[in-house]
Amino acid sequence: MVSPRFIYSLYESRLQKGLSKDDLPNHIGLIHDGHRRYARRENLLSYEVSYKIGMVRFKECISWCDELEIDYLTSWLLSRENLLRPKEELEPYFVVLNKLFEELIIDDLVDNFKIKFIGSTDLLPSYLKETISTLEEVRAGGEKTLTIALGYGGRQEILDAIKSLVNENKEKDLEELVEEINDEQIREHLYLPDVPDIDLVIRTSGESRLSGFLLWQSAYSEFVFQDVYWPEFRKIDFLRCLREYVQRERRFGK
C-alpha cells in the first residue's frame, strides 16, 4: 500500500517542477493568521502551543523561499491593533517570538538573509526589543531580505512617512510643499524604501482582507487567501499559492 506521505511527496515535487523560477514573485508578503482558531479547533492546552507550531512553519517558509530563490519576504507577525489585547494574552506570544528571534541569531537557515523589523517596536517589552536589536545587528548582511512586521499598521506607516516628509521640508512654503509632493517622495519616507513592492500577498485562515498590511506597497499585488490556519500551512499549500500567482496576468492597474 502506498503511503499518504509518499503521494504527498510526489505531488509536491510535481508542483515545484511546474514552476519556472523566472515567473515566481520577487517579493512575497505573508499574513500569518489563524493561530488561536487552530488552537481551539485542535483543543490545544494553550494558544502558546499554537504559536510555537506557527513559528516552526515560519522558519520552514523561510527555507522554501530561499530554495526557490525568492529575494524578498515580508512577514506580518503582530499588528499594531494586536498590541491592544490584554497583557496576559500578549505575553505568551512575546515569549515565543523572543525564542524565535534568539534562534534566528545563530540559525544558518537565515544565512542568506538580511533581517529588518518594521512597526512600533518601541511599544514591545524591553527584553524583546533587545533581542530584535541583536538580531538586526547580527543579520545585517545577506543578499536576500527578510522583513518582520511587529506592531505594524499600514495606515501608521503612511502617516509616519508623510510626517517625516513634511518635517524634512518644514522650511519650505506650505503651498510650495503641497505642489511638490509626489508618490516617489512618500515612498522614500516609508519604513524600508529600498524594498520593492510586493508581488504576492498570502493570507491564511480563510480571511479575505488585508487588515492594513503594507497598504502602499501592495497597491498592485496579487492576493491568494488560503483556507488553512497558519500552524497547518504546508509546503504544498505554499506551492499552490505560487502556481496560482504564475497563472495570473498582472495588469498593474492598466
PDB file of N, CA and C in Angstrom, residues 169-220:
ATOM      1  N   ASN A 169      10.950  69.022   5.096  1.00  0.00           N
ATOM      2  CA  ASN A 169      10.788  70.194   4.228  1.00  0.00           C
ATOM      3  C   ASN A 169      10.083  71.346   4.937  1.00  0.00           C
ATOM      4  N   LYS A 170      10.210  71.402   6.248  1.00  0.00           N
ATOM      5  CA  LYS A 170       9.462  72.390   7.020  1.00  0.00           C
ATOM      6  C   LYS A 170       9.883  73.827   6.734  1.00  0.00           C
ATOM      7  N   GLU A 171      11.055  74.031   6.134  1.00  0.00           N
ATOM      8  CA  GLU A 171      11.499  75.387   5.796  1.00  0.00           C
ATOM      9  C   GLU A 171      10.812  75.919   4.547  1.00  0.00           C
ATOM     10  N   LYS A 172      10.184  75.020   3.806  1.00  0.00           N
ATOM     11  CA  LYS A 172       9.539  75.437   2.564  1.00  0.00           C
ATOM     12  C   LYS A 172       8.169  76.050   2.832  1.00  0.00           C
ATOM     13  N   ASP A 173       7.722  76.848   1.893  1.00  0.00           N
ATOM     14  CA  ASP A 173       6.376  77.394   1.941  1.00  0.00           C
ATOM     15  C   ASP A 173       5.374  76.245   1.807  1.00  0.00           C
ATOM     16  N   LEU A 174       4.273  76.308   2.560  1.00  0.00           N
ATOM     17  CA  LEU A 174       3.297  75.218   2.580  1.00  0.00           C
ATOM     18  C   LEU A 174       2.737  74.938   1.188  1.00  0.00           C
ATOM     19  N   GLU A 175       2.364  75.985   0.468  1.00  0.00           N
ATOM     20  CA  GLU A 175       1.805  75.788  -0.873  1.00  0.00           C
ATOM     21  C   GLU A 175       2.832  75.162  -1.807  1.00  0.00           C
ATOM     22  N   GLU A 176       4.081  75.574  -1.668  1.00  0.00           N
ATOM     23  CA  GLU A 176       5.150  75.012  -2.489  1.00  0.00           C
ATOM     24  C   GLU A 176       5.332  73.526  -2.185  1.00  0.00           C
ATOM     25  N   LEU A 177       5.297  73.193  -0.899  1.00  0.00           N
ATOM     26  CA  LEU A 177       5.460  71.799  -0.493  1.00  0.00           C
ATOM     27  C   LEU A 177       4.332  70.929  -1.018  1.00  0.00           C
ATOM     28  N   VAL A 178       3.105  71.408  -0.882  1.00  0.00           N
ATOM     29  CA  VAL A 178       1.942  70.656  -1.369  1.00  0.00           C
ATOM     30  C   VAL A 178       2.052  70.413  -2.869  1.00  0.00           C
ATOM     31  N   GLU A 179       2.530  71.405  -3.585  1.00  0.00           N
ATOM     32  CA  GLU A 179       2.661  71.291  -5.039  1.00  0.00           C
ATOM     33  C   GLU A 179       3.732  70.272  -5.432  1.00  0.00           C
ATOM     34  N   GLU A 180       4.768  70.175  -4.620  1.00  0.00           N
ATOM     35  CA  GLU A 180       5.907  69.312  -4.958  1.00  0.00           C
ATOM     36  C   GLU A 180       5.730  67.858  -4.556  1.00  0.00           C
ATOM     37  N   ILE A 181       4.963  67.574  -3.532  1.00  0.00           N
ATOM     38  CA  ILE A 181       4.852  66.208  -3.012  1.00  0.00           C
ATOM     39  C   ILE A 181       4.329  65.252  -4.076  1.00  0.00           C
ATOM     40  N   ASN A 182       5.009  64.128  -4.234  1.00  0.00           N
ATOM     41  CA  ASN A 182       4.544  63.087  -5.155  1.00  0.00           C
ATOM     42  C   ASN A 182       4.734  61.718  -4.511  1.00  0.00           C
ATOM     43  N   ASP A 183       4.286  60.690  -5.213  1.00  0.00           N
ATOM     44  CA  ASP A 183       4.314  59.355  -4.620  1.00  0.00           C
ATOM     45  C   ASP A 183       5.731  58.854  -4.376  1.00  0.00           C
ATOM     46  N   GLU A 184       6.680  59.231  -5.227  1.00  0.00           N
ATOM     47  CA  GLU A 184       8.047  58.785  -5.026  1.00  0.00           C
ATOM     48  C   GLU A 184       8.652  59.377  -3.757  1.00  0.00           C
ATOM     49  N   GLN A 185       8.307  60.644  -3.462  1.00  0.00           N
ATOM     50  CA  GLN A 185       8.810  61.258  -2.239  1.00  0.00           C
ATOM     51  C   GLN A 185       8.251  60.569  -0.999  1.00  0.00           C
ATOM     52  N   ILE A 186       6.975  60.208  -1.071  1.00  0.00           N
ATOM     53  CA  ILE A 186       6.375  59.481   0.058  1.00  0.00           C
ATOM     54  C   ILE A 186       7.043  58.117   0.214  1.00  0.00           C
ATOM     55  N   ARG A 187       7.267  57.432  -0.910  1.00  0.00           N
ATOM     56  CA  ARG A 187       7.927  56.125  -0.859  1.00  0.00           C
ATOM     57  C   ARG A 187       9.292  56.224  -0.168  1.00  0.00           C
ATOM     58  N   GLU A 188      10.027  57.283  -0.431  1.00  0.00           N
ATOM     59  CA  GLU A 188      11.357  57.457   0.157  1.00  0.00           C
ATOM     60  C   GLU A 188      11.312  57.576   1.676  1.00  0.00           C
ATOM     61  N   HIS A 189      10.115  57.852   2.216  1.00  0.00           N
ATOM     62  CA  HIS A 189       9.993  58.012   3.666  1.00  0.00           C
ATOM     63  C   HIS A 189       9.238  56.848   4.320  1.00  0.00           C
ATOM     64  N   LEU A 190       8.962  55.797   3.560  1.00  0.00           N
ATOM     65  CA  LEU A 190       8.383  54.591   4.145  1.00  0.00           C
ATOM     66  C   LEU A 190       9.441  53.906   5.012  1.00  0.00           C
ATOM     67  N   TYR A 191       9.012  52.919   5.793  1.00  0.00           N
ATOM     68  CA  TYR A 191       9.927  52.281   6.732  1.00  0.00           C
ATOM     69  C   TYR A 191      11.148  51.669   6.044  1.00  0.00           C
ATOM     70  N   LEU A 192      10.929  50.997   4.906  1.00  0.00           N
ATOM     71  CA  LEU A 192      12.029  50.387   4.151  1.00  0.00           C
ATOM     72  C   LEU A 192      11.891  50.779   2.676  1.00  0.00           C
ATOM     73  N   PRO A 193      12.325  51.979   2.335  1.00  0.00           N
ATOM     74  CA  PRO A 193      12.116  52.478   0.969  1.00  0.00           C
ATOM     75  C   PRO A 193      12.843  51.693  -0.111  1.00  0.00           C
ATOM     76  N   ASP A 194      13.895  50.974   0.244  1.00  0.00           N
ATOM     77  CA  ASP A 194      14.674  50.239  -0.755  1.00  0.00           C
ATOM     78  C   ASP A 194      14.098  48.864  -1.079  1.00  0.00           C
ATOM     79  N   VAL A 195      13.121  48.430  -0.314  1.00  0.00           N
ATOM     80  CA  VAL A 195      12.488  47.130  -0.571  1.00  0.00           C
ATOM     81  C   VAL A 195      11.399  47.309  -1.636  1.00  0.00           C
ATOM     82  N   PRO A 196      11.411  46.514  -2.698  1.00  0.00           N
ATOM     83  CA  PRO A 196      10.436  46.688  -3.782  1.00  0.00           C
ATOM     84  C   PRO A 196       9.011  46.346  -3.353  1.00  0.00           C
ATOM     85  N   ASP A 197       8.050  46.797  -4.157  1.00  0.00           N
ATOM     86  CA  ASP A 197       6.649  46.495  -3.889  1.00  0.00           C
ATOM     87  C   ASP A 197       6.425  44.987  -3.838  1.00  0.00           C
ATOM     88  N   ILE A 198       5.362  44.609  -3.164  1.00  0.00           N
ATOM     89  CA  ILE A 198       5.044  43.181  -3.019  1.00  0.00           C
ATOM     90  C   ILE A 198       4.364  42.651  -4.287  1.00  0.00           C
ATOM     91  N   ASP A 199       4.816  41.511  -4.746  1.00  0.00           N
ATOM     92  CA  ASP A 199       4.204  40.870  -5.908  1.00  0.00           C
ATOM     93  C   ASP A 199       3.031  39.989  -5.504  1.00  0.00           C
ATOM     94  N   LEU A 200       3.204  39.263  -4.407  1.00  0.00           N
ATOM     95  CA  LEU A 200       2.193  38.298  -3.970  1.00  0.00           C
ATOM     96  C   LEU A 200       1.982  38.405  -2.466  1.00  0.00           C
ATOM     97  N   VAL A 201       0.723  38.551  -2.066  1.00  0.00           N
ATOM     98  CA  VAL A 201       0.350  38.524  -0.653  1.00  0.00           C
ATOM     99  C   VAL A 201      -0.408  37.230  -0.384  1.00  0.00           C
ATOM    100  N   ILE A 202       0.052  36.484   0.617  1.00  0.00           N
ATOM    101  CA  ILE A 202      -0.613  35.248   1.023  1.00  0.00           C
ATOM    102  C   ILE A 202      -1.169  35.449   2.428  1.00  0.00           C
ATOM    103  N   ARG A 203      -2.469  35.189   2.602  1.00  0.00           N
ATOM    104  CA  ARG A 203      -3.060  35.229   3.941  1.00  0.00           C
ATOM    105  C   ARG A 203      -3.726  33.892   4.233  1.00  0.00           C
ATOM    106  N   THR A 204      -3.417  33.343   5.373  1.00  0.00           N
ATOM    107  CA  THR A 204      -4.016  32.069   5.775  1.00  0.00           C
ATOM    108  C   THR A 204      -5.266  32.302   6.612  1.00  0.00           C
ATOM    109  N   SER A 205      -5.961  31.230   6.909  1.00  0.00           N
ATOM    110  CA  SER A 205      -7.133  31.148   7.802  1.00  0.00           C
ATOM    111  C   SER A 205      -8.456  31.422   7.118  1.00  0.00           C
ATOM    112  N   GLY A 206      -8.457  31.734   5.824  1.00  0.00           N
ATOM    113  CA  GLY A 206      -9.715  31.939   5.116  1.00  0.00           C
ATOM    114  C   GLY A 206     -10.227  33.363   5.116  1.00  0.00           C
ATOM    115  N   GLU A 207      -9.574  34.265   5.853  1.00  0.00           N
ATOM    116  CA  GLU A 207      -9.977  35.673   5.848  1.00  0.00           C
ATOM    117  C   GLU A 207      -9.526  36.320   4.542  1.00  0.00           C
ATOM    118  N   SER A 208     -10.436  37.064   3.914  1.00  0.00           N
ATOM    119  CA  SER A 208     -10.140  37.668   2.611  1.00  0.00           C
ATOM    120  C   SER A 208     -10.050  39.186   2.721  1.00  0.00           C
ATOM    121  N   ARG A 209      -9.068  39.656   3.478  1.00  0.00           N
ATOM    122  CA  ARG A 209      -8.850  41.093   3.619  1.00  0.00           C
ATOM    123  C   ARG A 209      -7.389  41.331   3.983  1.00  0.00           C
ATOM    124  N   LEU A 210      -6.941  42.581   3.753  1.00  0.00           N
ATOM    125  CA  LEU A 210      -5.557  42.954   4.042  1.00  0.00           C
ATOM    126  C   LEU A 210      -5.347  43.356   5.492  1.00  0.00           C
ATOM    127  N   SER A 211      -6.371  43.928   6.113  1.00  0.00           N
ATOM    128  CA  SER A 211      -6.288  44.391   7.503  1.00  0.00           C
ATOM    129  C   SER A 211      -5.176  45.416   7.728  1.00  0.00           C
ATOM    130  N   GLY A 212      -4.819  46.162   6.676  1.00  0.00           N
ATOM    131  CA  GLY A 212      -3.814  47.204   6.819  1.00  0.00           C
ATOM    132  C   GLY A 212      -2.396  46.776   6.522  1.00  0.00           C
ATOM    133  N   PHE A 213      -2.214  45.634   5.897  1.00  0.00           N
ATOM    134  CA  PHE A 213      -0.873  45.123   5.624  1.00  0.00           C
ATOM    135  C   PHE A 213      -0.244  45.819   4.422  1.00  0.00           C
ATOM    136  N   LEU A 214       0.821  46.572   4.661  1.00  0.00           N
ATOM    137  CA  LEU A 214       1.608  47.211   3.609  1.00  0.00           C
ATOM    138  C   LEU A 214       0.724  47.826   2.522  1.00  0.00           C
ATOM    139  N   LEU A 215      -0.126  48.746   2.918  1.00  0.00           N
ATOM    140  CA  LEU A 215      -1.118  49.321   2.022  1.00  0.00           C
ATOM    141  C   LEU A 215      -0.485  49.991   0.800  1.00  0.00           C
ATOM    142  N   TRP A 216       0.591  50.699   1.014  1.00  0.00           N
ATOM    143  CA  TRP A 216       1.247  51.395  -0.092  1.00  0.00           C
ATOM    144  C   TRP A 216       1.928  50.405  -1.036  1.00  0.00           C
ATOM    145  N   GLN A 217       2.637  49.442  -0.461  1.00  0.00           N
ATOM    146  CA  GLN A 217       3.462  48.519  -1.251  1.00  0.00           C
ATOM    147  C   GLN A 217       2.655  47.424  -1.939  1.00  0.00           C
ATOM    148  N   SER A 218       1.391  47.250  -1.551  1.00  0.00           N
ATOM    149  CA  SER A 218       0.586  46.168  -2.131  1.00  0.00           C
ATOM    150  C   SER A 218      -0.462  46.678  -3.115  1.00  0.00           C
ATOM    151  N   ALA A 219      -0.297  47.902  -3.596  1.00  0.00           N
ATOM    152  CA  ALA A 219      -1.296  48.501  -4.488  1.00  0.00           C
ATOM    153  C   ALA A 219      -1.568  47.637  -5.717  1.00  0.00           C
ATOM    154  N   TYR A 220      -0.534  46.998  -6.252  1.00  0.00           N
ATOM    155  CA  TYR A 220      -0.697  46.169  -7.451  1.00  0.00           C
ATOM    156  C   TYR A 220      -0.312  44.712  -7.205  1.00  0.00           C
TER     157      TYR A 220
END
